[in-house]
């Protein structure tokens, strides 16, 4: 299946696997709306005028997702694929230390659950209408 002209939404697109997916999708001809809560990263994405849209959005914020969806539709007119890649890991609690599972504060567990479970549902809810 060709990705040429398809519009792919990738969450967690600024770093790691999401960044690699965005690069690969662009190489395959897709138009990409890449969402991340922060684009303060040393990893740069290829310059693809008119084919890459980078959006600051927290997957747990309906307001952020509403704005990201509106910008995606204004820019590309549709959505063909959703890649729910954003995630919050235990090592994101304190990247400078190894944190035992039992030592993770409850508010950090709630953040992990919000991003990893609720975020998936909210992104799907906001971007699925064209599908």
Short mmCIF file of N, CA, C and O in Angstrom, two decimals:
data_model
loop_
_atom_site.label_atom_id
_atom_site.label_comp_id
_atom_site.label_asym_id
_atom_site.label_seq_id
_atom_site.Cartn_x
_atom_site.Cartn_y
_atom_site.Cartn_z
N UNK A 1 0.84 -1.17 0.00
CA UNK A 1 0.00 0.00 0.00
C UNK A 1 0.88 1.24 0.00
O UNK A 1 1.78 1.38 0.82
N UNK A 2 0.63 2.13 -0.90
CA UNK A 2 1.38 3.38 -0.99
C UNK A 2 0.91 4.37 0.07
O UNK A 2 -0.29 4.48 0.35
N UNK A 3 1.85 5.09 0.64
CA UNK A 3 1.51 6.12 1.62
C UNK A 3 1.46 7.51 0.98
O UNK A 3 1.13 8.48 1.66
N UNK A 4 1.78 7.58 -0.29
CA UNK A 4 1.79 8.87 -0.98
C UNK A 4 0.43 9.55 -0.86
O UNK A 4 -0.60 8.98 -1.21
N UNK A 5 0.47 10.77 -0.31
CA UNK A 5 -0.75 11.55 -0.16
C UNK A 5 -1.59 11.23 1.06
O UNK A 5 -2.54 11.94 1.37
N UNK A 6 -1.27 10.14 1.78
CA UNK A 6 -2.00 9.83 3.00
C UNK A 6 -1.60 10.82 4.09
O UNK A 6 -0.49 11.33 4.10
N UNK A 7 -2.50 11.09 5.02
CA UNK A 7 -2.24 12.00 6.13
C UNK A 7 -2.16 11.17 7.40
O UNK A 7 -3.13 10.55 7.80
N UNK A 8 -0.98 11.17 8.00
CA UNK A 8 -0.73 10.35 9.18
C UNK A 8 -0.49 11.26 10.38
O UNK A 8 0.34 12.16 10.33
N UNK A 9 -1.22 11.01 11.46
CA UNK A 9 -1.03 11.72 12.72
C UNK A 9 -0.18 10.83 13.61
O UNK A 9 -0.53 9.67 13.83
N UNK A 10 0.94 11.37 14.11
CA UNK A 10 1.84 10.62 14.99
C UNK A 10 1.98 11.38 16.30
O UNK A 10 2.43 12.52 16.30
N UNK A 11 1.58 10.76 17.40
CA UNK A 11 1.79 11.39 18.71
C UNK A 11 3.16 10.99 19.23
O UNK A 11 3.69 9.93 18.88
N UNK A 12 3.73 11.84 20.07
CA UNK A 12 5.08 11.57 20.56
C UNK A 12 6.10 11.64 19.44
O UNK A 12 7.06 10.89 19.40
N UNK A 13 5.89 12.58 18.50
CA UNK A 13 6.69 12.64 17.28
C UNK A 13 8.02 13.35 17.38
O UNK A 13 8.78 13.34 16.42
N UNK A 14 8.34 13.95 18.50
CA UNK A 14 9.57 14.75 18.59
C UNK A 14 10.81 13.92 18.89
O UNK A 14 11.92 14.34 18.56
N UNK A 15 10.64 12.78 19.51
CA UNK A 15 11.80 12.01 19.96
C UNK A 15 11.61 10.52 19.74
O UNK A 15 10.50 10.05 19.55
N UNK A 16 12.71 9.80 19.83
CA UNK A 16 12.67 8.34 19.86
C UNK A 16 11.94 7.69 18.70
O UNK A 16 12.12 8.05 17.55
N UNK A 17 11.11 6.69 19.04
CA UNK A 17 10.39 5.94 18.02
C UNK A 17 9.45 6.83 17.20
O UNK A 17 9.32 6.65 16.00
N UNK A 18 8.80 7.78 17.86
CA UNK A 18 7.90 8.67 17.13
C UNK A 18 8.64 9.48 16.10
O UNK A 18 8.17 9.63 14.95
N UNK A 19 9.80 9.99 16.45
CA UNK A 19 10.64 10.75 15.53
C UNK A 19 11.03 9.88 14.33
O UNK A 19 10.93 10.30 13.18
N UNK A 20 11.45 8.65 14.60
CA UNK A 20 11.83 7.72 13.54
C UNK A 20 10.64 7.40 12.63
O UNK A 20 10.79 7.31 11.41
N UNK A 21 9.46 7.24 13.23
CA UNK A 21 8.26 6.98 12.42
C UNK A 21 7.95 8.15 11.51
O UNK A 21 7.62 7.97 10.33
N UNK A 22 8.03 9.37 12.05
CA UNK A 22 7.77 10.56 11.24
C UNK A 22 8.73 10.60 10.05
O UNK A 22 8.30 10.81 8.91
N UNK A 23 10.01 10.39 10.31
CA UNK A 23 10.99 10.39 9.22
C UNK A 23 10.65 9.33 8.17
O UNK A 23 10.68 9.60 6.97
N UNK A 24 10.35 8.12 8.61
CA UNK A 24 10.02 7.03 7.69
C UNK A 24 8.77 7.31 6.88
O UNK A 24 8.72 7.04 5.68
N UNK A 25 7.75 7.84 7.53
CA UNK A 25 6.50 8.16 6.84
C UNK A 25 6.71 9.22 5.78
O UNK A 25 6.17 9.14 4.67
N UNK A 26 7.50 10.23 6.10
CA UNK A 26 7.80 11.27 5.12
C UNK A 26 8.56 10.70 3.93
O UNK A 26 8.26 11.03 2.78
N UNK A 27 9.51 9.82 4.18
CA UNK A 27 10.27 9.18 3.10
C UNK A 27 9.36 8.37 2.18
O UNK A 27 9.62 8.25 0.99
N UNK A 28 8.30 7.81 2.76
CA UNK A 28 7.36 7.00 1.98
C UNK A 28 6.27 7.82 1.30
O UNK A 28 5.36 7.27 0.71
N UNK A 29 6.35 9.15 1.45
CA UNK A 29 5.42 10.01 0.72
C UNK A 29 4.21 10.49 1.50
O UNK A 29 3.36 11.19 0.95
N UNK A 30 4.10 10.12 2.77
CA UNK A 30 2.95 10.56 3.56
C UNK A 30 3.09 12.03 3.96
O UNK A 30 4.20 12.56 4.05
N UNK A 31 1.96 12.66 4.20
CA UNK A 31 1.91 13.96 4.86
C UNK A 31 1.75 13.63 6.35
O UNK A 31 0.98 12.75 6.70
N UNK A 32 2.48 14.35 7.21
CA UNK A 32 2.50 13.98 8.62
C UNK A 32 2.17 15.16 9.52
O UNK A 32 2.76 16.24 9.37
N UNK A 33 1.22 14.94 10.43
CA UNK A 33 0.97 15.86 11.53
C UNK A 33 1.60 15.20 12.75
O UNK A 33 1.13 14.17 13.23
N UNK A 34 2.72 15.76 13.21
CA UNK A 34 3.47 15.19 14.33
C UNK A 34 3.15 15.99 15.58
O UNK A 34 3.40 17.19 15.64
N UNK A 35 2.60 15.31 16.59
CA UNK A 35 2.25 15.96 17.85
C UNK A 35 3.25 15.56 18.93
O UNK A 35 3.70 14.41 18.97
N UNK A 36 3.58 16.50 19.78
CA UNK A 36 4.40 16.22 20.95
C UNK A 36 4.14 17.32 21.95
O UNK A 36 3.84 18.46 21.56
N UNK A 37 4.27 17.02 23.23
CA UNK A 37 4.01 18.07 24.22
C UNK A 37 5.10 19.11 24.22
O UNK A 37 4.92 20.23 24.67
N UNK A 38 6.29 18.74 23.70
CA UNK A 38 7.40 19.69 23.64
C UNK A 38 8.24 19.40 22.41
O UNK A 38 8.61 18.25 22.16
N UNK A 39 8.57 20.44 21.67
CA UNK A 39 9.44 20.28 20.50
C UNK A 39 10.83 20.79 20.82
O UNK A 39 11.63 21.07 19.93
N UNK A 40 11.17 20.91 22.09
CA UNK A 40 12.50 21.30 22.52
C UNK A 40 13.37 20.05 22.46
O UNK A 40 13.51 19.32 23.44
N UNK A 41 13.92 19.78 21.29
CA UNK A 41 14.68 18.55 21.09
C UNK A 41 15.87 18.81 20.18
O UNK A 41 15.84 19.72 19.36
N UNK A 42 16.90 18.02 20.32
CA UNK A 42 18.06 18.15 19.45
C UNK A 42 17.87 17.35 18.16
O UNK A 42 18.62 17.51 17.22
N UNK A 43 16.87 16.47 18.16
CA UNK A 43 16.60 15.68 16.95
C UNK A 43 15.78 16.53 15.99
O UNK A 43 14.69 16.96 16.30
N UNK A 44 16.33 16.78 14.81
CA UNK A 44 15.60 17.59 13.85
C UNK A 44 14.91 16.69 12.83
O UNK A 44 15.40 15.61 12.49
N UNK A 45 13.78 17.15 12.36
CA UNK A 45 13.05 16.43 11.33
C UNK A 45 13.40 17.03 9.98
O UNK A 45 13.75 18.20 9.88
N UNK A 46 13.28 16.23 8.93
CA UNK A 46 13.61 16.75 7.60
C UNK A 46 12.66 17.88 7.20
O UNK A 46 11.49 17.88 7.57
N UNK A 47 13.18 18.82 6.45
CA UNK A 47 12.36 19.93 5.98
C UNK A 47 11.50 19.44 4.82
O UNK A 47 12.03 19.10 3.76
N UNK A 48 10.22 19.36 5.04
CA UNK A 48 9.29 18.91 4.01
C UNK A 48 8.17 19.93 3.90
O UNK A 48 7.08 19.74 4.46
N UNK A 49 8.41 21.05 3.22
CA UNK A 49 7.39 22.09 3.12
C UNK A 49 6.05 21.55 2.61
O UNK A 49 6.01 20.82 1.62
N UNK A 50 5.01 21.87 3.34
CA UNK A 50 3.67 21.44 2.95
C UNK A 50 3.34 20.00 3.27
O UNK A 50 2.22 19.55 3.05
N UNK A 51 4.32 19.23 3.78
CA UNK A 51 4.07 17.82 4.07
C UNK A 51 4.25 17.46 5.54
O UNK A 51 3.87 16.38 5.97
N UNK A 52 4.87 18.37 6.32
CA UNK A 52 5.09 18.10 7.73
C UNK A 52 4.54 19.24 8.57
O UNK A 52 4.89 20.40 8.35
N UNK A 53 3.70 18.88 9.50
CA UNK A 53 3.12 19.84 10.44
C UNK A 53 3.52 19.39 11.83
O UNK A 53 3.20 18.28 12.25
N UNK A 54 4.27 20.23 12.56
CA UNK A 54 4.63 19.89 13.94
C UNK A 54 3.75 20.71 14.87
O UNK A 54 3.64 21.92 14.72
N UNK A 55 3.14 20.02 15.81
CA UNK A 55 2.17 20.64 16.70
C UNK A 55 2.49 20.32 18.16
O UNK A 55 2.71 19.16 18.50
N UNK A 56 2.52 21.35 18.99
CA UNK A 56 2.69 21.15 20.43
C UNK A 56 1.33 20.78 21.01
O UNK A 56 0.37 21.56 20.90
N UNK A 57 1.24 19.59 21.57
CA UNK A 57 -0.03 19.13 22.14
C UNK A 57 0.22 18.05 23.17
O UNK A 57 1.01 17.14 22.94
N UNK A 58 -0.45 18.17 24.29
CA UNK A 58 -0.43 17.16 25.34
C UNK A 58 -1.62 16.23 25.06
O UNK A 58 -2.76 16.70 24.96
N UNK A 59 -1.36 14.93 24.93
CA UNK A 59 -2.43 13.99 24.58
C UNK A 59 -3.50 13.86 25.66
O UNK A 59 -4.55 13.27 25.41
N UNK A 60 -3.26 14.43 26.84
CA UNK A 60 -4.27 14.38 27.89
C UNK A 60 -5.10 15.66 27.95
O UNK A 60 -5.98 15.79 28.79
N UNK A 61 -4.84 16.60 27.04
CA UNK A 61 -5.55 17.88 27.02
C UNK A 61 -6.49 17.95 25.83
O UNK A 61 -6.06 18.03 24.68
N UNK A 62 -7.79 17.94 26.11
CA UNK A 62 -8.76 18.01 25.02
C UNK A 62 -8.64 19.33 24.25
O UNK A 62 -8.79 19.36 23.04
N UNK A 63 -8.31 20.42 24.95
CA UNK A 63 -8.12 21.70 24.27
C UNK A 63 -6.97 21.64 23.29
O UNK A 63 -7.08 22.10 22.15
N UNK A 64 -5.83 21.06 23.73
CA UNK A 64 -4.68 20.90 22.83
C UNK A 64 -5.04 20.05 21.63
O UNK A 64 -4.67 20.36 20.48
N UNK A 65 -5.77 18.97 21.86
CA UNK A 65 -6.13 18.06 20.77
C UNK A 65 -7.14 18.70 19.81
O UNK A 65 -7.05 18.49 18.60
N UNK A 66 -8.06 19.48 20.33
CA UNK A 66 -9.00 20.19 19.46
C UNK A 66 -8.25 21.14 18.53
O UNK A 66 -8.52 21.21 17.33
N UNK A 67 -7.27 21.89 19.09
CA UNK A 67 -6.48 22.82 18.27
C UNK A 67 -5.62 22.07 17.26
O UNK A 67 -5.52 22.47 16.09
N UNK A 68 -5.02 20.96 17.68
CA UNK A 68 -4.18 20.18 16.77
C UNK A 68 -5.01 19.58 15.64
O UNK A 68 -4.58 19.58 14.48
N UNK A 69 -6.19 19.09 15.96
CA UNK A 69 -7.07 18.54 14.92
C UNK A 69 -7.48 19.63 13.92
O UNK A 69 -7.40 19.43 12.71
N UNK A 70 -7.88 20.78 14.44
CA UNK A 70 -8.30 21.87 13.55
C UNK A 70 -7.16 22.27 12.62
O UNK A 70 -7.38 22.48 11.41
N UNK A 71 -5.95 22.38 13.14
CA UNK A 71 -4.80 22.76 12.32
C UNK A 71 -4.48 21.67 11.29
O UNK A 71 -4.15 21.96 10.13
N UNK A 72 -4.62 20.42 11.68
CA UNK A 72 -4.37 19.30 10.76
C UNK A 72 -5.37 19.33 9.62
O UNK A 72 -5.00 19.19 8.45
N UNK A 73 -6.64 19.52 9.93
CA UNK A 73 -7.68 19.56 8.89
C UNK A 73 -7.50 20.78 8.00
O UNK A 73 -7.64 20.70 6.77
N UNK A 74 -7.17 21.92 8.59
CA UNK A 74 -6.94 23.13 7.80
C UNK A 74 -5.77 22.93 6.85
O UNK A 74 -5.81 23.36 5.69
N UNK A 75 -4.73 22.25 7.33
CA UNK A 75 -3.52 22.06 6.52
C UNK A 75 -3.67 20.96 5.48
O UNK A 75 -3.31 21.14 4.32
N UNK A 76 -4.20 19.80 5.88
CA UNK A 76 -4.23 18.64 5.00
C UNK A 76 -5.62 18.23 4.51
O UNK A 76 -5.73 17.44 3.59
N UNK A 77 -6.67 18.69 5.19
CA UNK A 77 -8.02 18.39 4.75
C UNK A 77 -8.61 17.09 5.26
O UNK A 77 -9.82 16.88 5.16
N UNK A 78 -7.80 16.20 5.78
CA UNK A 78 -8.30 14.91 6.25
C UNK A 78 -7.27 14.25 7.16
O UNK A 78 -6.19 14.79 7.38
N UNK A 79 -7.62 13.08 7.66
CA UNK A 79 -6.71 12.21 8.40
C UNK A 79 -6.91 10.81 7.85
O UNK A 79 -8.05 10.35 7.71
N UNK A 80 -5.82 10.12 7.52
CA UNK A 80 -5.91 8.76 6.98
C UNK A 80 -5.52 7.70 8.00
O UNK A 80 -6.06 6.59 7.99
N UNK A 81 -4.57 8.03 8.87
CA UNK A 81 -4.02 7.07 9.82
C UNK A 81 -3.69 7.79 11.13
O UNK A 81 -3.23 8.94 11.10
N UNK A 82 -3.93 7.12 12.25
CA UNK A 82 -3.53 7.65 13.57
C UNK A 82 -2.51 6.68 14.17
O UNK A 82 -2.77 5.48 14.26
N UNK A 83 -1.35 7.21 14.57
CA UNK A 83 -0.35 6.41 15.27
C UNK A 83 -0.26 6.95 16.69
O UNK A 83 0.32 8.00 16.94
N UNK A 84 -0.89 6.24 17.63
CA UNK A 84 -0.88 6.63 19.04
C UNK A 84 0.41 6.14 19.67
O UNK A 84 0.46 5.07 20.28
N UNK A 85 1.47 6.92 19.52
CA UNK A 85 2.79 6.52 19.98
C UNK A 85 3.19 7.17 21.31
O UNK A 85 4.05 6.64 22.00
N UNK A 86 2.58 8.28 21.67
CA UNK A 86 3.00 8.99 22.89
C UNK A 86 2.91 8.06 24.10
O UNK A 86 1.97 7.28 24.23
N UNK A 87 3.88 8.19 24.96
CA UNK A 87 3.88 7.36 26.16
C UNK A 87 4.67 8.01 27.28
O UNK A 87 5.55 8.83 27.04
N UNK A 88 4.33 7.64 28.48
CA UNK A 88 5.02 8.13 29.67
C UNK A 88 5.53 6.89 30.39
O UNK A 88 4.75 6.01 30.73
N UNK A 89 6.84 6.82 30.58
CA UNK A 89 7.45 5.64 31.16
C UNK A 89 7.91 5.91 32.59
O UNK A 89 8.08 7.06 32.98
N UNK A 90 8.15 4.85 33.31
CA UNK A 90 8.63 5.01 34.68
C UNK A 90 9.92 5.81 34.71
O UNK A 90 10.12 6.64 35.57
N UNK A 91 10.80 5.62 33.73
CA UNK A 91 12.06 6.36 33.74
C UNK A 91 11.86 7.85 33.44
O UNK A 91 12.76 8.65 33.63
N UNK A 92 10.66 8.24 32.96
CA UNK A 92 10.36 9.66 32.77
C UNK A 92 10.10 10.37 34.09
O UNK A 92 10.12 11.59 34.14
N UNK A 93 9.86 9.62 35.14
CA UNK A 93 9.61 10.20 36.46
C UNK A 93 10.84 10.99 36.90
O UNK A 93 10.75 12.14 37.31
N UNK A 94 12.00 10.37 36.81
CA UNK A 94 13.27 11.03 37.15
C UNK A 94 14.35 10.41 36.27
O UNK A 94 14.93 9.38 36.64
N UNK A 95 14.61 11.02 35.11
CA UNK A 95 15.58 10.44 34.17
C UNK A 95 16.99 10.29 34.73
O UNK A 95 17.78 9.51 34.23
N UNK A 96 17.31 11.02 35.81
CA UNK A 96 18.67 10.96 36.35
C UNK A 96 18.85 9.84 37.37
O UNK A 96 19.95 9.62 37.86
N UNK A 97 17.78 9.13 37.70
CA UNK A 97 17.88 8.10 38.74
C UNK A 97 17.07 6.87 38.35
O UNK A 97 16.14 6.94 37.56
N UNK A 98 17.45 5.75 38.94
CA UNK A 98 16.66 4.53 38.81
C UNK A 98 15.64 4.57 39.94
O UNK A 98 16.01 4.69 41.11
N UNK A 99 14.37 4.52 39.58
CA UNK A 99 13.31 4.60 40.58
C UNK A 99 12.63 3.24 40.69
O UNK A 99 12.17 2.69 39.69
N UNK A 100 12.59 2.71 41.91
CA UNK A 100 11.89 1.45 42.12
C UNK A 100 10.39 1.68 41.94
O UNK A 100 9.87 2.74 42.28
N UNK A 101 9.72 0.70 41.40
CA UNK A 101 8.28 0.79 41.15
C UNK A 101 7.52 1.23 42.40
O UNK A 101 6.65 2.10 42.35
N UNK A 102 7.87 0.68 43.54
CA UNK A 102 7.15 1.00 44.77
C UNK A 102 7.46 2.40 45.29
O UNK A 102 6.77 2.89 46.18
N UNK A 103 8.49 3.04 44.73
CA UNK A 103 8.85 4.39 45.16
C UNK A 103 8.29 5.48 44.26
O UNK A 103 8.47 6.67 44.53
N UNK A 104 7.61 5.10 43.20
CA UNK A 104 7.02 6.10 42.30
C UNK A 104 5.83 6.72 43.00
O UNK A 104 4.91 6.02 43.44
N UNK A 105 5.80 8.06 43.11
CA UNK A 105 4.68 8.72 43.78
C UNK A 105 3.36 8.51 43.02
O UNK A 105 3.35 8.36 41.79
N UNK A 106 2.28 8.51 43.77
CA UNK A 106 0.95 8.27 43.18
C UNK A 106 0.63 9.24 42.06
O UNK A 106 0.04 8.85 41.05
N UNK A 107 1.03 10.52 42.19
CA UNK A 107 0.72 11.48 41.13
C UNK A 107 1.45 11.12 39.82
O UNK A 107 0.92 11.36 38.73
N UNK A 108 2.62 10.50 39.93
CA UNK A 108 3.34 10.07 38.72
C UNK A 108 2.66 8.86 38.08
O UNK A 108 2.61 8.73 36.86
N UNK A 109 2.13 7.96 38.92
CA UNK A 109 1.35 6.83 38.38
C UNK A 109 0.12 7.36 37.65
O UNK A 109 -0.23 6.87 36.58
N UNK A 110 -0.52 8.37 38.22
CA UNK A 110 -1.71 8.94 37.58
C UNK A 110 -1.34 9.58 36.24
O UNK A 110 -2.08 9.46 35.27
N UNK A 111 -0.18 10.24 36.18
CA UNK A 111 0.28 10.84 34.92
C UNK A 111 0.54 9.75 33.88
O UNK A 111 0.15 9.89 32.72
N UNK A 112 1.19 8.65 34.29
CA UNK A 112 1.44 7.54 33.37
C UNK A 112 0.14 6.97 32.83
O UNK A 112 0.00 6.72 31.64
N UNK A 113 -0.83 6.77 33.72
CA UNK A 113 -2.12 6.24 33.29
C UNK A 113 -2.84 7.22 32.37
O UNK A 113 -3.45 6.82 31.37
N UNK A 114 -2.76 8.50 32.69
CA UNK A 114 -3.42 9.51 31.86
C UNK A 114 -2.85 9.51 30.45
O UNK A 114 -3.59 9.51 29.46
N UNK A 115 -1.54 9.53 30.33
CA UNK A 115 -0.91 9.56 29.01
C UNK A 115 -1.11 8.24 28.27
O UNK A 115 -1.53 8.22 27.11
N UNK A 116 -0.82 7.13 28.94
CA UNK A 116 -0.79 5.83 28.27
C UNK A 116 -2.16 5.22 28.00
O UNK A 116 -2.29 4.42 27.07
N UNK A 117 -3.16 5.58 28.75
CA UNK A 117 -4.50 5.01 28.54
C UNK A 117 -5.47 6.07 28.04
O UNK A 117 -6.01 5.98 26.94
N UNK A 118 -5.67 7.10 28.85
CA UNK A 118 -6.62 8.15 28.46
C UNK A 118 -6.16 8.88 27.20
O UNK A 118 -6.97 9.19 26.33
N UNK A 119 -4.85 9.13 27.08
CA UNK A 119 -4.32 9.84 25.90
C UNK A 119 -4.68 9.13 24.61
O UNK A 119 -5.08 9.75 23.63
N UNK A 120 -4.56 7.82 24.61
CA UNK A 120 -4.92 7.03 23.42
C UNK A 120 -6.38 7.24 23.05
O UNK A 120 -6.72 7.47 21.89
N UNK A 121 -7.25 7.20 24.03
CA UNK A 121 -8.69 7.38 23.78
C UNK A 121 -8.98 8.80 23.29
O UNK A 121 -9.73 8.99 22.33
N UNK A 122 -8.38 9.80 23.92
CA UNK A 122 -8.65 11.19 23.54
C UNK A 122 -8.14 11.51 22.14
O UNK A 122 -8.82 12.19 21.36
N UNK A 123 -6.94 11.04 21.80
CA UNK A 123 -6.42 11.27 20.46
C UNK A 123 -7.34 10.62 19.43
O UNK A 123 -7.72 11.23 18.42
N UNK A 124 -7.73 9.38 19.68
CA UNK A 124 -8.63 8.68 18.76
C UNK A 124 -9.95 9.44 18.65
O UNK A 124 -10.45 9.67 17.54
N UNK A 125 -10.52 9.86 19.76
CA UNK A 125 -11.79 10.60 19.78
C UNK A 125 -11.71 11.85 18.90
O UNK A 125 -12.63 12.13 18.13
N UNK A 126 -10.61 12.59 19.00
CA UNK A 126 -10.52 13.86 18.29
C UNK A 126 -10.11 13.71 16.82
O UNK A 126 -10.49 14.56 16.01
N UNK A 127 -9.36 12.69 16.48
CA UNK A 127 -8.87 12.58 15.10
C UNK A 127 -9.59 11.57 14.24
O UNK A 127 -9.34 11.48 13.05
N UNK A 128 -10.53 10.80 14.81
CA UNK A 128 -11.16 9.72 14.04
C UNK A 128 -12.29 10.19 13.10
O UNK A 128 -12.59 9.48 12.15
N UNK A 129 -12.90 11.35 13.28
CA UNK A 129 -14.03 11.68 12.41
C UNK A 129 -13.79 11.49 10.90
O UNK A 129 -14.65 10.92 10.22
N UNK A 130 -12.63 11.88 10.32
CA UNK A 130 -12.46 11.66 8.89
C UNK A 130 -12.27 10.19 8.51
O UNK A 130 -12.41 9.84 7.35
N UNK A 131 -11.94 9.37 9.48
CA UNK A 131 -11.71 7.95 9.17
C UNK A 131 -13.04 7.22 9.06
O UNK A 131 -13.18 6.20 8.50
#
